[in-house]
Tab-separated table of C-alpha atoms in Angstrom:
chain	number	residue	atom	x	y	z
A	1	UNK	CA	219.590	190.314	48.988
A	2	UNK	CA	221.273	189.847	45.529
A	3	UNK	CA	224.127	187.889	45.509
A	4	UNK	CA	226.748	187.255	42.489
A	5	UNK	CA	229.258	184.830	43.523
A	6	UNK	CA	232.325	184.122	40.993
A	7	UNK	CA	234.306	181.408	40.623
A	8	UNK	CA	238.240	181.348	42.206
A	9	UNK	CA	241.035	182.742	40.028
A	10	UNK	CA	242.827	181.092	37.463
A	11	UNK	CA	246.432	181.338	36.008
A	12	UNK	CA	246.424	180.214	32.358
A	13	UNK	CA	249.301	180.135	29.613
A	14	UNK	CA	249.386	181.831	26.947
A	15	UNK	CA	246.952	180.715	23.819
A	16	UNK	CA	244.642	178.704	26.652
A	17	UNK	CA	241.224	179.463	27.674
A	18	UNK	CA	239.782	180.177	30.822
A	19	UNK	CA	236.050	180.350	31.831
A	20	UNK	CA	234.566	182.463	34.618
A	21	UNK	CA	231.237	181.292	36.178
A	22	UNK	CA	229.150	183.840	37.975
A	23	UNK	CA	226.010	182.395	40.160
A	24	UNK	CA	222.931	184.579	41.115
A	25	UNK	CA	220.555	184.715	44.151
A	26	UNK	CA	218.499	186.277	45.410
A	27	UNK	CA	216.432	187.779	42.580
A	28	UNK	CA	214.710	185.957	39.399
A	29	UNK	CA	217.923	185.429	37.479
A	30	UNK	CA	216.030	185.307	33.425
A	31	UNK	CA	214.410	188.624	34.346
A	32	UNK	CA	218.247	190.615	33.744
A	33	UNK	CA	220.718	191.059	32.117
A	34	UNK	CA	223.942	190.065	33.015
A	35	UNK	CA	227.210	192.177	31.578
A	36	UNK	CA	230.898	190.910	31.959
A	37	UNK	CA	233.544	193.761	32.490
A	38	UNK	CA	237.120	193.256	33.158
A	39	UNK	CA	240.204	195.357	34.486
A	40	UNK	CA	243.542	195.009	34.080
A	41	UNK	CA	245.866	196.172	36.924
A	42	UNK	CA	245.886	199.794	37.058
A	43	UNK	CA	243.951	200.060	34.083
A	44	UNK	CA	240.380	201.317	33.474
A	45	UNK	CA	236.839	199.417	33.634
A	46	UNK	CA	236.877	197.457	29.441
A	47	UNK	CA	232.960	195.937	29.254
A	48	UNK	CA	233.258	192.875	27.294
A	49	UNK	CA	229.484	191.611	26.457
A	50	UNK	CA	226.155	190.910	27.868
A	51	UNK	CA	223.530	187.876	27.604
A	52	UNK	CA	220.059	188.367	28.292
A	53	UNK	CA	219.618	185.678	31.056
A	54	UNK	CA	216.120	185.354	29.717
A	55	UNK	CA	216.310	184.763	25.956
A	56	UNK	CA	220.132	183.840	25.938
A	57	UNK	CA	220.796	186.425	23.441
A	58	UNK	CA	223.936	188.064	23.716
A	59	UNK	CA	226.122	191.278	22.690
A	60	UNK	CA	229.731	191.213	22.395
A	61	UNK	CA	231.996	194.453	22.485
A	62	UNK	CA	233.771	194.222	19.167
A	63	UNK	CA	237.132	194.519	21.384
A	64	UNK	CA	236.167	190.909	22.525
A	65	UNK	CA	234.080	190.092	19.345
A	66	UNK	CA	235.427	186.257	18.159
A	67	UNK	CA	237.165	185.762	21.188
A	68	UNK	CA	234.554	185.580	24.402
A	69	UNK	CA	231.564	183.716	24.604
A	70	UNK	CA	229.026	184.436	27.289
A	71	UNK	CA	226.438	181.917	28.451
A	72	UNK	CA	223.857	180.904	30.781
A	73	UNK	CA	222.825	178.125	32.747
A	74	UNK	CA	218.939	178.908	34.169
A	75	UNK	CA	218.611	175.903	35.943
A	76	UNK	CA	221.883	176.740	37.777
A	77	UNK	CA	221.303	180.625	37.871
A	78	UNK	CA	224.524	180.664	36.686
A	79	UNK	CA	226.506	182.881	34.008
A	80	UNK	CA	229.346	182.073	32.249
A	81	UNK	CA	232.350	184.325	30.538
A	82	UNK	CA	234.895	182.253	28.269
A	83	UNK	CA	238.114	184.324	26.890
A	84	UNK	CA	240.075	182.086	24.086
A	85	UNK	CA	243.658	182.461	22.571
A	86	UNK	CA	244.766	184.088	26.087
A	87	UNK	CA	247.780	186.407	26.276
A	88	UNK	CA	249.526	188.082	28.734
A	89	UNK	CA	247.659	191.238	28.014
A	90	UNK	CA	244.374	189.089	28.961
A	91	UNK	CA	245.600	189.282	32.455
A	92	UNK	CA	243.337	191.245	34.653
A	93	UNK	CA	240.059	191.253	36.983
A	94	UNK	CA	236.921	190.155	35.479
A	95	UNK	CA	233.319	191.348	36.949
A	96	UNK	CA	230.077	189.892	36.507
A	97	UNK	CA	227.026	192.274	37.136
A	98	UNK	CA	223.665	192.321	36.647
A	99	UNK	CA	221.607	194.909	35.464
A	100	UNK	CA	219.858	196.609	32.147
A	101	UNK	CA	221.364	200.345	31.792
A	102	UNK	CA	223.427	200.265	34.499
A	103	UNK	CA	224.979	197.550	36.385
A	104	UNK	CA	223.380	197.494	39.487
A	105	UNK	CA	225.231	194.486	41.426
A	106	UNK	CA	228.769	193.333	40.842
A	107	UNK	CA	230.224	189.904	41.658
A	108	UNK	CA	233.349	189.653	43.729
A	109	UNK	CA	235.827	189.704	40.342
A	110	UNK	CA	238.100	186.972	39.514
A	111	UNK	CA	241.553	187.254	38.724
A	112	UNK	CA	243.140	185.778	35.465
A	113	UNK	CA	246.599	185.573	35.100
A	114	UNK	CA	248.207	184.751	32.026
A	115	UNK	CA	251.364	183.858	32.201
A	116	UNK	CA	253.993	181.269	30.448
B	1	UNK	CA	234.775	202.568	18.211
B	2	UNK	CA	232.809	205.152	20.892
B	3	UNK	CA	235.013	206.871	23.489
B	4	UNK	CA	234.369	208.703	26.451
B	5	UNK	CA	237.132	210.826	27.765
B	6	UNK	CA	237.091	212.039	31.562
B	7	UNK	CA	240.014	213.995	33.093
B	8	UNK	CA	242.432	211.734	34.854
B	9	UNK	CA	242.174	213.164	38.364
B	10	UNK	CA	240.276	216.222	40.466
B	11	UNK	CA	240.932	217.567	43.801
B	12	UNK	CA	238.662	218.664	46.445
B	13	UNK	CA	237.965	220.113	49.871
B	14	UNK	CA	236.281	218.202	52.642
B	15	UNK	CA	232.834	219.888	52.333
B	16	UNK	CA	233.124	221.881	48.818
B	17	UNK	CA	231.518	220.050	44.968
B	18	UNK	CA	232.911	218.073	42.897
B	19	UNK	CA	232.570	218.075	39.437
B	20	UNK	CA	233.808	215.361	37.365
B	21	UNK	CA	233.303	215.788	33.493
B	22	UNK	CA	232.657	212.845	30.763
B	23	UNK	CA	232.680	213.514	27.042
B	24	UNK	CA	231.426	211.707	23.663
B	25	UNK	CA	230.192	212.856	20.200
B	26	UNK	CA	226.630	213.381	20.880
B	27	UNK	CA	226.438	212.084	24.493
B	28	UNK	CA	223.465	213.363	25.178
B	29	UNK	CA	221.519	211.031	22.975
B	30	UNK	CA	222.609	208.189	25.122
B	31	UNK	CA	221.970	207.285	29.063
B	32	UNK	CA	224.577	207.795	31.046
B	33	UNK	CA	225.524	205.956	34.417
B	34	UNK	CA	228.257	206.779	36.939
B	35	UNK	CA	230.401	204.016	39.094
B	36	UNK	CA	232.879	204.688	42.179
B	37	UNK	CA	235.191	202.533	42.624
B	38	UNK	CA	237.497	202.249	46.108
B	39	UNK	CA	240.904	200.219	45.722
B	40	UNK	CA	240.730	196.456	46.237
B	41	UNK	CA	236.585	196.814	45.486
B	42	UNK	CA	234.184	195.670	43.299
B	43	UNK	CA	232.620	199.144	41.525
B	44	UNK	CA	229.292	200.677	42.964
B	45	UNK	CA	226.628	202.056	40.787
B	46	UNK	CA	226.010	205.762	42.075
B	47	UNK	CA	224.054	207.833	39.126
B	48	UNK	CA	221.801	205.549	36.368
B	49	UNK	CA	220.059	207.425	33.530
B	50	UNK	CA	221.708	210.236	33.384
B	51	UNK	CA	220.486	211.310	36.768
B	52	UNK	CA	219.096	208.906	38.984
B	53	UNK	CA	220.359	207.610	42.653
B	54	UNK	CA	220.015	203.684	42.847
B	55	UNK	CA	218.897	203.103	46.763
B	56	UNK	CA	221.318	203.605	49.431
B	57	UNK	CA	223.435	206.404	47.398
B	58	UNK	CA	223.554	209.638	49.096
B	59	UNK	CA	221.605	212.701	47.778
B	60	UNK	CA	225.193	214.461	47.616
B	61	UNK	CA	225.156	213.218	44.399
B	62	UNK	CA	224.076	213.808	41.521
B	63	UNK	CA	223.767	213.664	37.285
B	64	UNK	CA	223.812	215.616	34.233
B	65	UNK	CA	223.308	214.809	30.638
B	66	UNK	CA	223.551	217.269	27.353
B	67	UNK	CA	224.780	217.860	24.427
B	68	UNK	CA	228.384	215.866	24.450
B	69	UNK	CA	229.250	216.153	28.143
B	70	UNK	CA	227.620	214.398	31.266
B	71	UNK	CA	228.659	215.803	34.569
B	72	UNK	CA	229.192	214.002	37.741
B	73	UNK	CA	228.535	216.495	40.601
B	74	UNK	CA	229.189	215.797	44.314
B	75	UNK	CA	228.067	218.180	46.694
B	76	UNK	CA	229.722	218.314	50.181
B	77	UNK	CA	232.302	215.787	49.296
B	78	UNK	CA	233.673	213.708	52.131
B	79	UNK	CA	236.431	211.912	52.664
B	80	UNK	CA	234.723	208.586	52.330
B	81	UNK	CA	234.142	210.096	48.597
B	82	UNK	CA	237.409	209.468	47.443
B	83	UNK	CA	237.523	207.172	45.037
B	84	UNK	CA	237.859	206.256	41.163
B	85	UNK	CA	234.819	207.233	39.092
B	86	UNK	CA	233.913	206.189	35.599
B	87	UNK	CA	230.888	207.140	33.259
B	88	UNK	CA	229.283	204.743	31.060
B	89	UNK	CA	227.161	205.673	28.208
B	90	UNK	CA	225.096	203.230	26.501
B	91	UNK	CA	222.018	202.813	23.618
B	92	UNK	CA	221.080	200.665	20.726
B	93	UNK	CA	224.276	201.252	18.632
B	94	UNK	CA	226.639	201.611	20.623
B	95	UNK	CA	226.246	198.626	23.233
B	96	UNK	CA	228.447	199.566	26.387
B	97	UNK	CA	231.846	201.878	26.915
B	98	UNK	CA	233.202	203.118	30.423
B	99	UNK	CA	234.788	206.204	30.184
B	100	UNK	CA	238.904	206.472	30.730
B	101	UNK	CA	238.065	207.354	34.413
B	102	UNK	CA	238.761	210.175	37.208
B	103	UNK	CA	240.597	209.694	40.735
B	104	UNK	CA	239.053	212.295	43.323
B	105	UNK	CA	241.360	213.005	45.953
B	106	UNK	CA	239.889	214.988	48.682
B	107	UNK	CA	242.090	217.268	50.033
């Protein structure tokens, strides 16, 4: 069955990065997509980008645009989501989850705190 | 940017429909997919272009897609059904938006 595992959560300070890795099984990860989508508490579902495991092209939301950089590691079946110049407003879940058109499967979330 | 406005909550019966409403400039141009979401859980893909039930989702619901607004229709709603739900829309130009999302209570 497909599986999307994330990594644990993370409390950052302000102006840090954090990276998010999201690993795959269970299907061929390079034939999807995989989209990165985050919530903040209370708050509504805010899609930040895709990457075509495949080609390793990607498409940022221009919310996100400068900011995140999503990335893939085939060998590892492994995606990756990393949010620079953090702020407290940065501080919500973030999803992985595969699909093209719709996401299909969704990883566990991971919870990023930002906080001095 | 693209927005997609839904109204914040609805309220139904055990057993009666559903009808939850999402709306964008020229929506029906674009596919449309639907997600519930239960507190504390990852969201679940229930409607995918415009219309169609991924495996596993109940034929209780279903999708619409025209002119600006795509509908979100569940048909003997059950208590289980209560949950957030948010449209996406999504093509070429756009890339991806969710909607502001809907809480259905069921009463």
């Amino acid at each position: 069955q497909v599986q999307l595992v994330q990594s644990g959560a993370e409390v950052k300070k302000p102006g840090a990065s954090v990276k998010v890795s999201c690993k795959a099984s269970g299907y061929t990860f390079t034939t999807y997509a995989m989209h990165w989508v985050r919530q903040a508490p209370g708050q509504r579902l805010e899609w930040m980008g895709w990457i075509n495991a495949g080609s390793g092209n990607t498409k940022y939301s221009q919310e996100f645009q400068g900011r995140v950089t999503i990335t893939r590691d085939t060998s590892a079946s492994t995606a990756y989501m990393e949010l620079s110049s953090l702020r407290s407003e940065d501080t919500a879940v973030y999803y992985c989850g595969r699909g093209v058109g719709g996401v299909d499967n969704w990883g566990q979330g991971t919870l990023v705190t930002v906080s001095s | 940017s693209y927005e997609l406005t839904q109204p914040p909550s609805v309220s139904v019966s055990p057993g009666q429909t559903a009808s939850i409403t999402c709306s964008g400039d020229k929506l029906g141009d674009k596919y449309v997919c639907w997600y519930q979401q239960k507190p504390g859980q990852s969201p679940v893909l229930v409607i995918y272009q415009n219309s169609k039930r991924p495996s596993g989702i109940p034929e209780r619901f279903s999708g619409s897609n025209s002119g600006n607004t795509a509908t979100l229709t569940v048909s003997g709603t059950q208590a289980m059904d209560e949950a957030d739900y948010y449209c996406q829309a999504w093509d070429s130009s756009t890339s991806y938006v969710f909607g502001t999302g809907t809480k259905v209570t069921v009463l």
